[in-house]
Amino acid sequence: TTRLVDELRQDLTEDIGYWLTACDETWTTWISRLIRHGHIFDYDRWRAKLAVICLGDTTFLEAFEKTGKSLNITMTSTHLNSMVVLNHLTAPHVVIWSAVIASSALPRLL
């Protein structure tokens, strides 16, 4: 929902697969990173890929204003022990790629 229909037609090519793959490193890389840094996935790598997919630092509000569509990303709050929904109404100024990472974050993974 960060792109208009015409932009989607242009951007959805075979090359998009690289940007949609978060787990494209070898398992030996993951194990090594887990031992050395305490987590499996590389935050900067995920951030860079998501920034391409999400059109840089686009916020929920900017995406809604551009497309008229609401993007909802859910995440679990460890403090509230419940689910939190992020969108243009609840978190208008949150950058979408950061919400995706937050919704994917599990201890020792990211």
PDB file of C-alpha atoms in Angstrom:
ATOM      1  CA  THR A   1       0.000   0.000   0.000  1.00  0.00           C
ATOM      2  CA  THR A   2       2.931   2.336  -0.497  1.00  0.00           C
ATOM      3  CA  ARG A   3       2.488   2.191  -4.253  1.00  0.00           C
ATOM      4  CA  LEU A   4      -0.284   3.063  -6.676  1.00  0.00           C
ATOM      5  CA  VAL A   5      -1.547   0.363  -9.066  1.00  0.00           C
ATOM      6  CA  ASP A   6       0.530   1.686 -11.994  1.00  0.00           C
ATOM      7  CA  GLU A   7       3.645   1.713  -9.804  1.00  0.00           C
ATOM      8  CA  LEU A   8       2.974  -1.870  -8.749  1.00  0.00           C
ATOM      9  CA  ARG A   9       2.727  -2.990 -12.359  1.00  0.00           C
ATOM     10  CA  GLN A  10       6.081  -1.365 -13.042  1.00  0.00           C
ATOM     11  CA  ASP A  11       7.826  -2.618  -9.887  1.00  0.00           C
ATOM     12  CA  LEU A  12       6.568  -6.202  -9.711  1.00  0.00           C
ATOM     13  CA  THR A  13       9.197  -7.834 -11.855  1.00  0.00           C
ATOM     14  CA  GLU A  14      11.345 -10.923 -11.358  1.00  0.00           C
ATOM     15  CA  ASP A  15      14.007  -8.711  -9.764  1.00  0.00           C
ATOM     16  CA  ILE A  16      11.709  -7.912  -6.833  1.00  0.00           C
ATOM     17  CA  GLY A  17      12.345 -11.379  -5.395  1.00  0.00           C
ATOM     18  CA  TYR A  18      15.758 -10.339  -4.080  1.00  0.00           C
ATOM     19  CA  TRP A  19      14.236  -7.526  -2.047  1.00  0.00           C
ATOM     20  CA  LEU A  20      11.479  -9.754  -0.642  1.00  0.00           C
ATOM     21  CA  THR A  21      13.891 -12.377   0.704  1.00  0.00           C
ATOM     22  CA  ALA A  22      15.016 -11.792   4.260  1.00  0.00           C
ATOM     23  CA  CYS A  23      16.534 -15.242   4.750  1.00  0.00           C
ATOM     24  CA  ASP A  24      19.011 -15.412   1.877  1.00  0.00           C
ATOM     25  CA  GLU A  25      22.160 -16.014   3.903  1.00  0.00           C
ATOM     26  CA  THR A  26      23.624 -19.415   4.692  1.00  0.00           C
ATOM     27  CA  TRP A  27      22.874 -21.171   7.945  1.00  0.00           C
ATOM     28  CA  THR A  28      26.603 -21.030   8.782  1.00  0.00           C
ATOM     29  CA  THR A  29      26.418 -17.232   8.581  1.00  0.00           C
ATOM     30  CA  TRP A  30      23.429 -17.285  10.934  1.00  0.00           C
ATOM     31  CA  ILE A  31      25.179 -19.543  13.460  1.00  0.00           C
ATOM     32  CA  SER A  32      28.340 -17.447  13.332  1.00  0.00           C
ATOM     33  CA  ARG A  33      26.377 -14.227  13.870  1.00  0.00           C
ATOM     34  CA  LEU A  34      24.413 -15.808  16.716  1.00  0.00           C
ATOM     35  CA  ILE A  35      27.634 -16.813  18.476  1.00  0.00           C
ATOM     36  CA  ARG A  36      29.426 -13.499  17.878  1.00  0.00           C
ATOM     37  CA  HIS A  37      26.560 -11.007  18.196  1.00  0.00           C
ATOM     38  CA  GLY A  38      23.692 -12.824  19.928  1.00  0.00           C
ATOM     39  CA  HIS A  39      21.221 -12.739  17.022  1.00  0.00           C
ATOM     40  CA  ILE A  40      20.732 -14.580  13.722  1.00  0.00           C
ATOM     41  CA  PHE A  41      19.613 -11.951  11.222  1.00  0.00           C
ATOM     42  CA  ASP A  42      21.430  -8.800  10.177  1.00  0.00           C
ATOM     43  CA  TYR A  43      19.290  -5.770  11.091  1.00  0.00           C
ATOM     44  CA  ASP A  44      21.013  -3.474   8.576  1.00  0.00           C
ATOM     45  CA  ARG A  45      20.463  -5.975   5.768  1.00  0.00           C
ATOM     46  CA  TRP A  46      16.741  -6.271   6.589  1.00  0.00           C
ATOM     47  CA  ARG A  47      16.417  -2.497   6.905  1.00  0.00           C
ATOM     48  CA  ALA A  48      18.050  -1.894   3.519  1.00  0.00           C
ATOM     49  CA  LYS A  49      15.808  -4.403   1.762  1.00  0.00           C
ATOM     50  CA  LEU A  50      12.654  -3.131   3.438  1.00  0.00           C
ATOM     51  CA  ALA A  51      13.537   0.466   2.601  1.00  0.00           C
ATOM     52  CA  VAL A  52      13.433  -0.485  -1.090  1.00  0.00           C
ATOM     53  CA  ILE A  53      10.098  -2.277  -0.771  1.00  0.00           C
ATOM     54  CA  CYS A  54       8.562   0.448   1.422  1.00  0.00           C
ATOM     55  CA  LEU A  55       9.856   3.362  -0.682  1.00  0.00           C
ATOM     56  CA  GLY A  56      12.415   4.601   1.808  1.00  0.00           C
ATOM     57  CA  ASP A  57      11.242   6.245   5.006  1.00  0.00           C
ATOM     58  CA  THR A  58       7.560   6.349   4.077  1.00  0.00           C
ATOM     59  CA  THR A  59       5.289   6.650   7.105  1.00  0.00           C
ATOM     60  CA  PHE A  60       1.862   5.084   7.520  1.00  0.00           C
ATOM     61  CA  LEU A  61       0.237   8.481   7.033  1.00  0.00           C
ATOM     62  CA  GLU A  62       2.210   9.234   3.854  1.00  0.00           C
ATOM     63  CA  ALA A  63       1.281   5.847   2.400  1.00  0.00           C
ATOM     64  CA  PHE A  64      -2.384   6.396   3.224  1.00  0.00           C
ATOM     65  CA  GLU A  65      -2.397   9.902   1.745  1.00  0.00           C
ATOM     66  CA  LYS A  66      -0.776   8.594  -1.440  1.00  0.00           C
ATOM     67  CA  THR A  67      -2.912   5.478  -1.989  1.00  0.00           C
ATOM     68  CA  GLY A  68      -6.063   5.964   0.078  1.00  0.00           C
ATOM     69  CA  LYS A  69      -5.505   2.453   1.467  1.00  0.00           C
ATOM     70  CA  SER A  70      -4.828   1.523   5.049  1.00  0.00           C
ATOM     71  CA  LEU A  71      -1.823  -0.669   5.778  1.00  0.00           C
ATOM     72  CA  ASN A  72      -2.086  -2.536   9.083  1.00  0.00           C
ATOM     73  CA  ILE A  73       0.914  -4.189  10.707  1.00  0.00           C
ATOM     74  CA  THR A  74       0.442  -6.110  13.922  1.00  0.00           C
ATOM     75  CA  MET A  75       2.954  -6.777  16.630  1.00  0.00           C
ATOM     76  CA  THR A  76       2.910  -8.209  20.099  1.00  0.00           C
ATOM     77  CA  SER A  77       3.543  -5.970  23.053  1.00  0.00           C
ATOM     78  CA  THR A  78       5.481  -7.694  25.806  1.00  0.00           C
ATOM     79  CA  HIS A  79       4.520  -4.917  28.221  1.00  0.00           C
ATOM     80  CA  LEU A  80       0.812  -4.953  27.501  1.00  0.00           C
ATOM     81  CA  ASN A  81       0.677  -8.720  26.844  1.00  0.00           C
ATOM     82  CA  SER A  82      -1.527  -8.035  23.841  1.00  0.00           C
ATOM     83  CA  MET A  83      -1.492  -7.309  20.131  1.00  0.00           C
ATOM     84  CA  VAL A  84      -0.844  -3.790  18.843  1.00  0.00           C
ATOM     85  CA  VAL A  85      -2.052  -2.646  15.416  1.00  0.00           C
ATOM     86  CA  LEU A  86      -0.011   0.003  13.638  1.00  0.00           C
ATOM     87  CA  ASN A  87      -1.599   2.006  10.813  1.00  0.00           C
ATOM     88  CA  HIS A  88      -2.211   5.600   9.687  1.00  0.00           C
ATOM     89  CA  LEU A  89      -4.624   6.179  12.596  1.00  0.00           C
ATOM     90  CA  THR A  90      -2.734   4.550  15.475  1.00  0.00           C
ATOM     91  CA  ALA A  91       0.857   5.322  14.413  1.00  0.00           C
ATOM     92  CA  PRO A  92       0.763   7.893  11.595  1.00  0.00           C
ATOM     93  CA  HIS A  93       4.391   8.994  11.859  1.00  0.00           C
ATOM     94  CA  VAL A  94       5.971   5.554  12.209  1.00  0.00           C
ATOM     95  CA  VAL A  95       8.169   4.550   9.275  1.00  0.00           C
ATOM     96  CA  ILE A  96       6.733   1.426   7.668  1.00  0.00           C
ATOM     97  CA  TRP A  97       9.988  -0.515   7.328  1.00  0.00           C
ATOM     98  CA  SER A  98      10.627  -0.058  11.065  1.00  0.00           C
ATOM     99  CA  ALA A  99       7.160  -1.405  11.873  1.00  0.00           C
ATOM    100  CA  VAL A 100       7.822  -4.480   9.734  1.00  0.00           C
ATOM    101  CA  ILE A 101      11.065  -5.143  11.602  1.00  0.00           C
ATOM    102  CA  ALA A 102       9.377  -4.584  14.966  1.00  0.00           C
ATOM    103  CA  SER A 103       6.601  -7.018  14.048  1.00  0.00           C
ATOM    104  CA  SER A 104       9.219  -9.615  13.079  1.00  0.00           C
ATOM    105  CA  ALA A 105      11.511  -9.163  16.052  1.00  0.00           C
ATOM    106  CA  LEU A 106      11.988 -12.120  18.336  1.00  0.00           C
ATOM    107  CA  PRO A 107      14.767 -12.472  20.898  1.00  0.00           C
ATOM    108  CA  ARG A 108      17.947 -13.886  19.339  1.00  0.00           C
ATOM    109  CA  LEU A 109      16.598 -13.590  15.788  1.00  0.00           C
ATOM    110  CA  LEU A 110      16.879  -9.873  15.029  1.00  0.00           C
TER     111      LEU A 110
END
